[in-house]
Amino acid sequence: MEPTLFASILDLLYLGSVVMFVVGLRQLSSPVTARQGNINAAIGMGIAVIVALIYPVKEGSNVVLAYSLIALGMAIGSAFGWVASKRVAMTDMPQMVSAFNGLGGLCSLVIAVAQLHDYQARIDGNLMNPAFGEHLTAMLAMFIGGITFTGSMVAYLKLDGKINDKKVKIPQPTFVNLTLLLILVVGQGIKLAMPELPFSIDLLILGITLVYGITFVIPIGGADMPVVIALLNAFSGIAGALAGLVYGNIVMIVGGILVGSSGVILSVLMCNAMNRSLLNVIIGGFGSAGASAEVDGDRAVREISAADAAILLSYSRSVIIVPGYGMAVAQAQKTVHDLELLLEEKGVEVRYAIHPVAGRMPGHMNVLLAEADVPYPKLLDLDDANSALTSADVAVVVGANDVVNPAAKDDPGSPIYGMPILDILQAKNTIVIKRSMSSGYAGIDNPLFFHEKNRMLFGDAKQALQNLVNEVKGVS
């Protein structure tokens, strides 16, 4: 085959993989087509990998050693991915997403450092200096890749409970982060202006970048982690696109742009859902506002038994269920669905109120409920849910906390003040299923627990729901 024809075929295959990415991303916007969209995007990535492996042959390079190393890397990566995907629980999916974001950033980081080392060798050998644009792109890829890597690893540790927000703190985090960011910008500017400086300067910038990734995520409150995950996902896409520019790989460029842009859009949506600004996330002051004002008045907790709760639910016309991370930890989504079906048999309308940041990552509750075969039309977003709550007889909170905390509306001293919440107190009655009176992931007390409309049903979410299911069956 003629070299030009061979190259054209490879380029067409690259184009096909990009089209598969776009189609897959479009299909992910609907739960009906999401599964097929994921498959199509995976096929596109498979095509891109195969073409990337063939390209060196087209260029006539000696690639025996390179292919051996590639095969080894693919074998290790595939084995790791296969085992991880089989073992990971749905409750740990946010941690896996964070880890994969970090590995994507690390990949871009390694590519950028290798390229910068090559540039330095050319400069030291009095060969042609790299173009300013090429040098800048490699520096940015290292910078964003480094932040993504260490920031994602810290997010993973926080989500997995290995880093305690109350114990691990950075004094004056905003000042520290802005100082580090200024040093990085100045340092990269000096290196770009004087490329003849030794490679150790690049390594110093890399070290500070890795530190900044840590200090960037450490101060961010636990309840704000969905925004951080979305933002780090955007960073991994941007780093991938920059790495693609370094090597002139069109699939990496387009794939990175798709991931980066969708991650930024999602980050903005998450910020709107929590009434925060994206700038506060970037400087590391997100979710670290002042202390909540003390709650005055009646602090009595009103408990309810499973039998009484079953009667209240069975004779209701409309019930709204609010799922949260507690439901995910208890793996109680299927039991929730069983309760829903039983109540519907009694003529009760049952729907679900989904807050945009419920759980530990965007869409966490939607995925869990879809796994339990809950029909997607029953899942109400924030605005629709609050409209439905005005006519609901009972709102049942299953393991949620911060997204239903009325302090967001009533307490100007609360760190979550101004955050749009699911206003479940609009319902005639509320039931909170919870293990104890402990605060949520944000570490903020919830006045809802003491409200006169509310009743607490204590216990593990799955067991408490199963008790409810058994009691509802006995209500005639």
PDB file of N, CA, C and O in Angstrom, residues 104-168:
ATOM      1  N   GLY A 104      -5.099  10.015  34.892  1.00  0.00           N
ATOM      2  CA  GLY A 104      -5.101  10.752  33.626  1.00  0.00           C
ATOM      3  C   GLY A 104      -4.190  11.962  33.683  1.00  0.00           C
ATOM      4  O   GLY A 104      -3.442  12.249  32.733  1.00  0.00           O
ATOM      5  N   GLY A 105      -4.239  12.677  34.816  1.00  0.00           N
ATOM      6  CA  GLY A 105      -3.347  13.817  34.993  1.00  0.00           C
ATOM      7  C   GLY A 105      -1.889  13.394  35.030  1.00  0.00           C
ATOM      8  O   GLY A 105      -1.015  14.066  34.466  1.00  0.00           O
ATOM      9  N   LEU A 106      -1.612  12.245  35.675  1.00  0.00           N
ATOM     10  CA  LEU A 106      -0.246  11.742  35.747  1.00  0.00           C
ATOM     11  C   LEU A 106       0.282  11.390  34.355  1.00  0.00           C
ATOM     12  O   LEU A 106       1.452  11.655  34.038  1.00  0.00           O
ATOM     13  N   CYS A 107      -0.587  10.814  33.523  1.00  0.00           N
ATOM     14  CA  CYS A 107      -0.181  10.482  32.153  1.00  0.00           C
ATOM     15  C   CYS A 107       0.237  11.737  31.387  1.00  0.00           C
ATOM     16  O   CYS A 107       1.297  11.772  30.751  1.00  0.00           O
ATOM     17  N   SER A 108      -0.576  12.776  31.465  1.00  0.00           N
ATOM     18  CA  SER A 108      -0.235  14.036  30.792  1.00  0.00           C
ATOM     19  C   SER A 108       1.035  14.640  31.369  1.00  0.00           C
ATOM     20  O   SER A 108       1.864  15.208  30.640  1.00  0.00           O
ATOM     21  N   LEU A 109       1.187  14.517  32.681  1.00  0.00           N
ATOM     22  CA  LEU A 109       2.375  15.036  33.354  1.00  0.00           C
ATOM     23  C   LEU A 109       3.641  14.354  32.835  1.00  0.00           C
ATOM     24  O   LEU A 109       4.632  15.021  32.515  1.00  0.00           O
ATOM     25  N   VAL A 110       3.613  13.024  32.726  1.00  0.00           N
ATOM     26  CA  VAL A 110       4.782  12.273  32.257  1.00  0.00           C
ATOM     27  C   VAL A 110       5.122  12.650  30.819  1.00  0.00           C
ATOM     28  O   VAL A 110       6.297  12.845  30.463  1.00  0.00           O
ATOM     29  N   ILE A 111       4.096  12.762  29.969  1.00  0.00           N
ATOM     30  CA  ILE A 111       4.324  13.160  28.583  1.00  0.00           C
ATOM     31  C   ILE A 111       4.987  14.535  28.520  1.00  0.00           C
ATOM     32  O   ILE A 111       5.957  14.753  27.773  1.00  0.00           O
ATOM     33  N   ALA A 112       4.463  15.475  29.329  1.00  0.00           N
ATOM     34  CA  ALA A 112       4.994  16.842  29.306  1.00  0.00           C
ATOM     35  C   ALA A 112       6.433  16.891  29.807  1.00  0.00           C
ATOM     36  O   ALA A 112       7.284  17.577  29.215  1.00  0.00           O
ATOM     37  N   VAL A 113       6.725  16.166  30.888  1.00  0.00           N
ATOM     38  CA  VAL A 113       8.091  16.171  31.427  1.00  0.00           C
ATOM     39  C   VAL A 113       9.071  15.564  30.422  1.00  0.00           C
ATOM     40  O   VAL A 113      10.181  16.080  30.220  1.00  0.00           O
ATOM     41  N   ALA A 114       8.655  14.471  29.767  1.00  0.00           N
ATOM     42  CA  ALA A 114       9.518  13.855  28.754  1.00  0.00           C
ATOM     43  C   ALA A 114       9.801  14.827  27.610  1.00  0.00           C
ATOM     44  O   ALA A 114      10.937  14.924  27.115  1.00  0.00           O
ATOM     45  N   GLN A 115       8.776  15.567  27.202  1.00  0.00           N
ATOM     46  CA  GLN A 115       8.951  16.520  26.118  1.00  0.00           C
ATOM     47  C   GLN A 115       9.841  17.688  26.545  1.00  0.00           C
ATOM     48  O   GLN A 115      10.698  18.154  25.770  1.00  0.00           O
ATOM     49  N   LEU A 116       9.636  18.158  27.762  1.00  0.00           N
ATOM     50  CA  LEU A 116      10.472  19.252  28.271  1.00  0.00           C
ATOM     51  C   LEU A 116      11.926  18.806  28.380  1.00  0.00           C
ATOM     52  O   LEU A 116      12.852  19.589  28.118  1.00  0.00           O
ATOM     53  N   HIS A 117      12.156  17.569  28.773  1.00  0.00           N
ATOM     54  CA  HIS A 117      13.518  17.035  28.833  1.00  0.00           C
ATOM     55  C   HIS A 117      14.134  16.990  27.434  1.00  0.00           C
ATOM     56  O   HIS A 117      15.328  17.314  27.256  1.00  0.00           O
ATOM     57  N   ASP A 118      13.326  16.610  26.448  1.00  0.00           N
ATOM     58  CA  ASP A 118      13.811  16.586  25.066  1.00  0.00           C
ATOM     59  C   ASP A 118      14.154  17.990  24.583  1.00  0.00           C
ATOM     60  O   ASP A 118      15.172  18.203  23.916  1.00  0.00           O
ATOM     61  N   TYR A 119      13.288  18.959  24.925  1.00  0.00           N
ATOM     62  CA  TYR A 119      13.571  20.351  24.560  1.00  0.00           C
ATOM     63  C   TYR A 119      14.902  20.798  25.170  1.00  0.00           C
ATOM     64  O   TYR A 119      15.723  21.462  24.514  1.00  0.00           O
ATOM     65  N   GLN A 120      15.112  20.425  26.460  1.00  0.00           N
ATOM     66  CA  GLN A 120      16.325  20.849  27.144  1.00  0.00           C
ATOM     67  C   GLN A 120      17.564  20.240  26.494  1.00  0.00           C
ATOM     68  O   GLN A 120      18.607  20.907  26.358  1.00  0.00           O
ATOM     69  N   ALA A 121      17.443  18.977  26.059  1.00  0.00           N
ATOM     70  CA  ALA A 121      18.578  18.329  25.388  1.00  0.00           C
ATOM     71  C   ALA A 121      18.915  19.048  24.085  1.00  0.00           C
ATOM     72  O   ALA A 121      20.087  19.227  23.744  1.00  0.00           O
ATOM     73  N   ARG A 122      17.888  19.479  23.360  1.00  0.00           N
ATOM     74  CA  ARG A 122      18.127  20.221  22.121  1.00  0.00           C
ATOM     75  C   ARG A 122      18.779  21.567  22.404  1.00  0.00           C
ATOM     76  O   ARG A 122      19.684  22.015  21.681  1.00  0.00           O
ATOM     77  N   ILE A 123      18.337  22.208  23.458  1.00  0.00           N
ATOM     78  CA  ILE A 123      18.894  23.521  23.811  1.00  0.00           C
ATOM     79  C   ILE A 123      20.348  23.383  24.252  1.00  0.00           C
ATOM     80  O   ILE A 123      21.225  24.133  23.820  1.00  0.00           O
ATOM     81  N   ASP A 124      20.596  22.383  25.116  1.00  0.00           N
ATOM     82  CA  ASP A 124      21.961  22.174  25.613  1.00  0.00           C
ATOM     83  C   ASP A 124      22.915  21.742  24.500  1.00  0.00           C
ATOM     84  O   ASP A 124      24.130  22.004  24.574  1.00  0.00           O
ATOM     85  N   GLY A 125      22.385  21.089  23.474  1.00  0.00           N
ATOM     86  CA  GLY A 125      23.219  20.648  22.359  1.00  0.00           C
ATOM     87  C   GLY A 125      23.360  21.686  21.271  1.00  0.00           C
ATOM     88  O   GLY A 125      23.834  21.367  20.168  1.00  0.00           O
ATOM     89  N   ASN A 126      22.917  22.907  21.562  1.00  0.00           N
ATOM     90  CA  ASN A 126      22.977  24.010  20.597  1.00  0.00           C
ATOM     91  C   ASN A 126      22.237  23.687  19.303  1.00  0.00           C
ATOM     92  O   ASN A 126      22.634  24.123  18.219  1.00  0.00           O
ATOM     93  N   LEU A 127      21.172  22.866  19.464  1.00  0.00           N
ATOM     94  CA  LEU A 127      20.312  22.602  18.314  1.00  0.00           C
ATOM     95  C   LEU A 127      19.199  23.648  18.302  1.00  0.00           C
ATOM     96  O   LEU A 127      19.194  24.594  19.099  1.00  0.00           O
ATOM     97  N   MET A 128      18.242  23.474  17.410  1.00  0.00           N
ATOM     98  CA  MET A 128      17.159  24.453  17.294  1.00  0.00           C
ATOM     99  C   MET A 128      16.325  24.490  18.581  1.00  0.00           C
ATOM    100  O   MET A 128      15.885  23.443  19.070  1.00  0.00           O
ATOM    101  N   ASN A 129      16.137  25.691  19.118  1.00  0.00           N
ATOM    102  CA  ASN A 129      15.289  25.842  20.294  1.00  0.00           C
ATOM    103  C   ASN A 129      13.835  25.554  19.948  1.00  0.00           C
ATOM    104  O   ASN A 129      13.399  25.811  18.818  1.00  0.00           O
ATOM    105  N   PRO A 130      13.069  25.029  20.910  1.00  0.00           N
ATOM    106  CA  PRO A 130      11.648  24.800  20.642  1.00  0.00           C
ATOM    107  C   PRO A 130      10.923  26.122  20.434  1.00  0.00           C
ATOM    108  O   PRO A 130      11.298  27.155  21.006  1.00  0.00           O
ATOM    109  N   ALA A 131       9.891  26.079  19.616  1.00  0.00           N
ATOM    110  CA  ALA A 131       9.066  27.277  19.427  1.00  0.00           C
ATOM    111  C   ALA A 131       8.412  27.651  20.752  1.00  0.00           C
ATOM    112  O   ALA A 131       8.131  26.784  21.586  1.00  0.00           O
ATOM    113  N   PHE A 132       8.157  28.945  20.932  1.00  0.00           N
ATOM    114  CA  PHE A 132       7.570  29.413  22.192  1.00  0.00           C
ATOM    115  C   PHE A 132       6.247  28.702  22.471  1.00  0.00           C
ATOM    116  O   PHE A 132       5.980  28.290  23.613  1.00  0.00           O
ATOM    117  N   GLY A 133       5.412  28.548  21.440  1.00  0.00           N
ATOM    118  CA  GLY A 133       4.120  27.894  21.624  1.00  0.00           C
ATOM    119  C   GLY A 133       4.263  26.451  22.068  1.00  0.00           C
ATOM    120  O   GLY A 133       3.510  25.978  22.945  1.00  0.00           O
ATOM    121  N   GLU A 134       5.234  25.730  21.477  1.00  0.00           N
ATOM    122  CA  GLU A 134       5.469  24.336  21.875  1.00  0.00           C
ATOM    123  C   GLU A 134       5.931  24.254  23.325  1.00  0.00           C
ATOM    124  O   GLU A 134       5.456  23.405  24.102  1.00  0.00           O
ATOM    125  N   HIS A 135       6.852  25.128  23.682  1.00  0.00           N
ATOM    126  CA  HIS A 135       7.386  25.138  25.045  1.00  0.00           C
ATOM    127  C   HIS A 135       6.283  25.479  26.055  1.00  0.00           C
ATOM    128  O   HIS A 135       6.165  24.830  27.111  1.00  0.00           O
ATOM    129  N   LEU A 136       5.478  26.479  25.737  1.00  0.00           N
ATOM    130  CA  LEU A 136       4.386  26.892  26.622  1.00  0.00           C
ATOM    131  C   LEU A 136       3.372  25.758  26.800  1.00  0.00           C
ATOM    132  O   LEU A 136       2.903  25.497  27.910  1.00  0.00           O
ATOM    133  N   THR A 137       3.033  25.079  25.709  1.00  0.00           N
ATOM    134  CA  THR A 137       2.059  23.992  25.776  1.00  0.00           C
ATOM    135  C   THR A 137       2.548  22.876  26.689  1.00  0.00           C
ATOM    136  O   THR A 137       1.791  22.348  27.523  1.00  0.00           O
ATOM    137  N   ALA A 138       3.839  22.509  26.552  1.00  0.00           N
ATOM    138  CA  ALA A 138       4.398  21.461  27.400  1.00  0.00           C
ATOM    139  C   ALA A 138       4.413  21.885  28.873  1.00  0.00           C
ATOM    140  O   ALA A 138       4.112  21.082  29.771  1.00  0.00           O
ATOM    141  N   MET A 139       4.735  23.142  29.135  1.00  0.00           N
ATOM    142  CA  MET A 139       4.749  23.636  30.514  1.00  0.00           C
ATOM    143  C   MET A 139       3.353  23.601  31.125  1.00  0.00           C
ATOM    144  O   MET A 139       3.171  23.194  32.285  1.00  0.00           O
ATOM    145  N   LEU A 140       2.363  24.023  30.345  1.00  0.00           N
ATOM    146  CA  LEU A 140       0.985  24.009  30.842  1.00  0.00           C
ATOM    147  C   LEU A 140       0.494  22.588  31.072  1.00  0.00           C
ATOM    148  O   LEU A 140      -0.247  22.326  32.030  1.00  0.00           O
ATOM    149  N   ALA A 141       0.874  21.662  30.186  1.00  0.00           N
ATOM    150  CA  ALA A 141       0.479  20.266  30.359  1.00  0.00           C
ATOM    151  C   ALA A 141       1.051  19.703  31.657  1.00  0.00           C
ATOM    152  O   ALA A 141       0.378  18.970  32.393  1.00  0.00           O
ATOM    153  N   MET A 142       2.306  20.042  31.948  1.00  0.00           N
ATOM    154  CA  MET A 142       2.925  19.607  33.206  1.00  0.00           C
ATOM    155  C   MET A 142       2.223  20.244  34.405  1.00  0.00           C
ATOM    156  O   MET A 142       1.934  19.569  35.408  1.00  0.00           O
ATOM    157  N   PHE A 143       1.910  21.521  34.285  1.00  0.00           N
ATOM    158  CA  PHE A 143       1.274  22.262  35.374  1.00  0.00           C
ATOM    159  C   PHE A 143      -0.114  21.702  35.698  1.00  0.00           C
ATOM    160  O   PHE A 143      -0.405  21.320  36.837  1.00  0.00           O
ATOM    161  N   ILE A 144      -0.957  21.603  34.691  1.00  0.00           N
ATOM    162  CA  ILE A 144      -2.324  21.136  34.932  1.00  0.00           C
ATOM    163  C   ILE A 144      -2.345  19.648  35.251  1.00  0.00           C
ATOM    164  O   ILE A 144      -3.111  19.182  36.109  1.00  0.00           O
ATOM    165  N   GLY A 145      -1.489  18.869  34.586  1.00  0.00           N
ATOM    166  CA  GLY A 145      -1.409  17.453  34.896  1.00  0.00           C
ATOM    167  C   GLY A 145      -0.967  17.203  36.324  1.00  0.00           C
ATOM    168  O   GLY A 145      -1.493  16.310  37.002  1.00  0.00           O
ATOM    169  N   GLY A 146      -0.019  17.998  36.814  1.00  0.00           N
ATOM    170  CA  GLY A 146       0.457  17.847  38.191  1.00  0.00           C
ATOM    171  C   GLY A 146      -0.613  18.172  39.211  1.00  0.00           C
ATOM    172  O   GLY A 146      -0.798  17.442  40.201  1.00  0.00           O
ATOM    173  N   ILE A 147      -1.336  19.266  38.983  1.00  0.00           N
ATOM    174  CA  ILE A 147      -2.428  19.635  39.886  1.00  0.00           C
ATOM    175  C   ILE A 147      -3.500  18.553  39.882  1.00  0.00           C
ATOM    176  O   ILE A 147      -4.021  18.158  40.937  1.00  0.00           O
ATOM    177  N   THR A 148      -3.832  18.041  38.707  1.00  0.00           N
ATOM    178  CA  THR A 148      -4.850  17.006  38.600  1.00  0.00           C
ATOM    179  C   THR A 148      -4.437  15.744  39.345  1.00  0.00           C
ATOM    180  O   THR A 148      -5.255  15.122  40.032  1.00  0.00           O
ATOM    181  N   PHE A 149      -3.161  15.380  39.221  1.00  0.00           N
ATOM    182  CA  PHE A 149      -2.692  14.146  39.847  1.00  0.00           C
ATOM    183  C   PHE A 149      -2.767  14.219  41.369  1.00  0.00           C
ATOM    184  O   PHE A 149      -3.472  13.429  42.008  1.00  0.00           O
ATOM    185  N   THR A 150      -2.052  15.158  41.973  1.00  0.00           N
ATOM    186  CA  THR A 150      -2.030  15.200  43.439  1.00  0.00           C
ATOM    187  C   THR A 150      -3.377  15.662  44.009  1.00  0.00           C
ATOM    188  O   THR A 150      -3.808  15.167  45.054  1.00  0.00           O
ATOM    189  N   GLY A 151      -4.059  16.573  43.313  1.00  0.00           N
ATOM    190  CA  GLY A 151      -5.377  17.003  43.788  1.00  0.00           C
ATOM    191  C   GLY A 151      -6.370  15.859  43.799  1.00  0.00           C
ATOM    192  O   GLY A 151      -7.147  15.694  44.751  1.00  0.00           O
ATOM    193  N   SER A 152      -6.347  15.035  42.767  1.00  0.00           N
ATOM    194  CA  SER A 152      -7.267  13.901  42.690  1.00  0.00           C
ATOM    195  C   SER A 152      -6.942  12.849  43.738  1.00  0.00           C
ATOM    196  O   SER A 152      -7.839  12.216  44.299  1.00  0.00           O
ATOM    197  N   MET A 153      -5.652  12.659  44.006  1.00  0.00           N
ATOM    198  CA  MET A 153      -5.276  11.687  45.035  1.00  0.00           C
ATOM    199  C   MET A 153      -5.749  12.148  46.415  1.00  0.00           C
ATOM    200  O   MET A 153      -6.219  11.346  47.227  1.00  0.00           O
ATOM    201  N   VAL A 154      -5.638  13.440  46.683  1.00  0.00           N
ATOM    202  CA  VAL A 154      -6.142  13.968  47.952  1.00  0.00           C
ATOM    203  C   VAL A 154      -7.669  13.820  48.017  1.00  0.00           C
ATOM    204  O   VAL A 154      -8.222  13.432  49.057  1.00  0.00           O
ATOM    205  N   ALA A 155      -8.348  14.104  46.895  1.00  0.00           N
ATOM    206  CA  ALA A 155      -9.801  13.935  46.862  1.00  0.00           C
ATOM    207  C   ALA A 155     -10.177  12.478  47.128  1.00  0.00           C
ATOM    208  O   ALA A 155     -11.131  12.191  47.860  1.00  0.00           O
ATOM    209  N   TYR A 156      -9.410  11.565  46.555  1.00  0.00           N
ATOM    210  CA  TYR A 156      -9.649  10.139  46.799  1.00  0.00           C
ATOM    211  C   TYR A 156      -9.529   9.822  48.291  1.00  0.00           C
ATOM    212  O   TYR A 156     -10.389   9.140  48.873  1.00  0.00           O
ATOM    213  N   LEU A 157      -8.466  10.304  48.917  1.00  0.00           N
ATOM    214  CA  LEU A 157      -8.236  10.017  50.335  1.00  0.00           C
ATOM    215  C   LEU A 157      -9.307  10.641  51.213  1.00  0.00           C
ATOM    216  O   LEU A 157      -9.729  10.048  52.215  1.00  0.00           O
ATOM    217  N   LYS A 158      -9.776  11.835  50.848  1.00  0.00           N
ATOM    218  CA  LYS A 158     -10.843  12.481  51.623  1.00  0.00           C
ATOM    219  C   LYS A 158     -12.149  11.705  51.489  1.00  0.00           C
ATOM    220  O   LYS A 158     -12.859  11.470  52.466  1.00  0.00           O
ATOM    221  N   LEU A 159     -12.485  11.313  50.263  1.00  0.00           N
ATOM    222  CA  LEU A 159     -13.719  10.562  50.034  1.00  0.00           C
ATOM    223  C   LEU A 159     -13.691   9.204  50.710  1.00  0.00           C
ATOM    224  O   LEU A 159     -14.722   8.697  51.161  1.00  0.00           O
ATOM    225  N   ASP A 160     -12.502   8.611  50.786  1.00  0.00           N
ATOM    226  CA  ASP A 160     -12.363   7.284  51.390  1.00  0.00           C
ATOM    227  C   ASP A 160     -12.197   7.352  52.905  1.00  0.00           C
ATOM    228  O   ASP A 160     -12.027   6.321  53.551  1.00  0.00           O
ATOM    229  N   GLY A 161     -12.243   8.554  53.448  1.00  0.00           N
ATOM    230  CA  GLY A 161     -12.159   8.708  54.895  1.00  0.00           C
ATOM    231  C   GLY A 161     -10.760   8.603  55.461  1.00  0.00           C
ATOM    232  O   GLY A 161     -10.585   8.543  56.687  1.00  0.00           O
ATOM    233  N   LYS A 162      -9.739   8.587  54.611  1.00  0.00           N
ATOM    234  CA  LYS A 162      -8.361   8.474  55.085  1.00  0.00           C
ATOM    235  C   LYS A 162      -7.771   9.831  55.473  1.00  0.00           C
ATOM    236  O   LYS A 162      -6.728   9.898  56.116  1.00  0.00           O
ATOM    237  N   ILE A 163      -8.415  10.915  55.045  1.00  0.00           N
ATOM    238  CA  ILE A 163      -8.030  12.263  55.460  1.00  0.00           C
ATOM    239  C   ILE A 163      -9.236  12.896  56.138  1.00  0.00           C
ATOM    240  O   ILE A 163     -10.318  12.981  55.546  1.00  0.00           O
ATOM    241  N   ASN A 164      -9.051  13.309  57.375  1.00  0.00           N
ATOM    242  CA  ASN A 164     -10.123  13.925  58.152  1.00  0.00           C
ATOM    243  C   ASN A 164     -10.050  15.441  58.000  1.00  0.00           C
ATOM    244  O   ASN A 164      -9.025  16.051  58.314  1.00  0.00           O
ATOM    245  N   ASP A 165     -11.146  16.033  57.513  1.00  0.00           N
ATOM    246  CA  ASP A 165     -11.163  17.482  57.290  1.00  0.00           C
ATOM    247  C   ASP A 165     -10.868  18.274  58.566  1.00  0.00           C
ATOM    248  O   ASP A 165     -10.289  19.359  58.507  1.00  0.00           O
ATOM    249  N   LYS A 166     -11.293  17.733  59.707  1.00  0.00           N
ATOM    250  CA  LYS A 166     -11.123  18.474  60.955  1.00  0.00           C
ATOM    251  C   LYS A 166      -9.706  18.369  61.506  1.00  0.00           C
ATOM    252  O   LYS A 166      -9.267  19.209  62.284  1.00  0.00           O
ATOM    253  N   LYS A 167      -8.983  17.314  61.097  1.00  0.00           N
ATOM    254  CA  LYS A 167      -7.636  17.102  61.641  1.00  0.00           C
ATOM    255  C   LYS A 167      -6.545  17.601  60.706  1.00  0.00           C
ATOM    256  O   LYS A 167      -5.491  18.051  61.154  1.00  0.00           O
ATOM    257  N   VAL A 168      -6.771  17.478  59.401  1.00  0.00           N
ATOM    258  CA  VAL A 168      -5.758  17.887  58.431  1.00  0.00           C
ATOM    259  C   VAL A 168      -6.147  19.260  57.883  1.00  0.00           C
ATOM    260  O   VAL A 168      -7.073  19.375  57.085  1.00  0.00           O
TER     261      VAL A 168
END
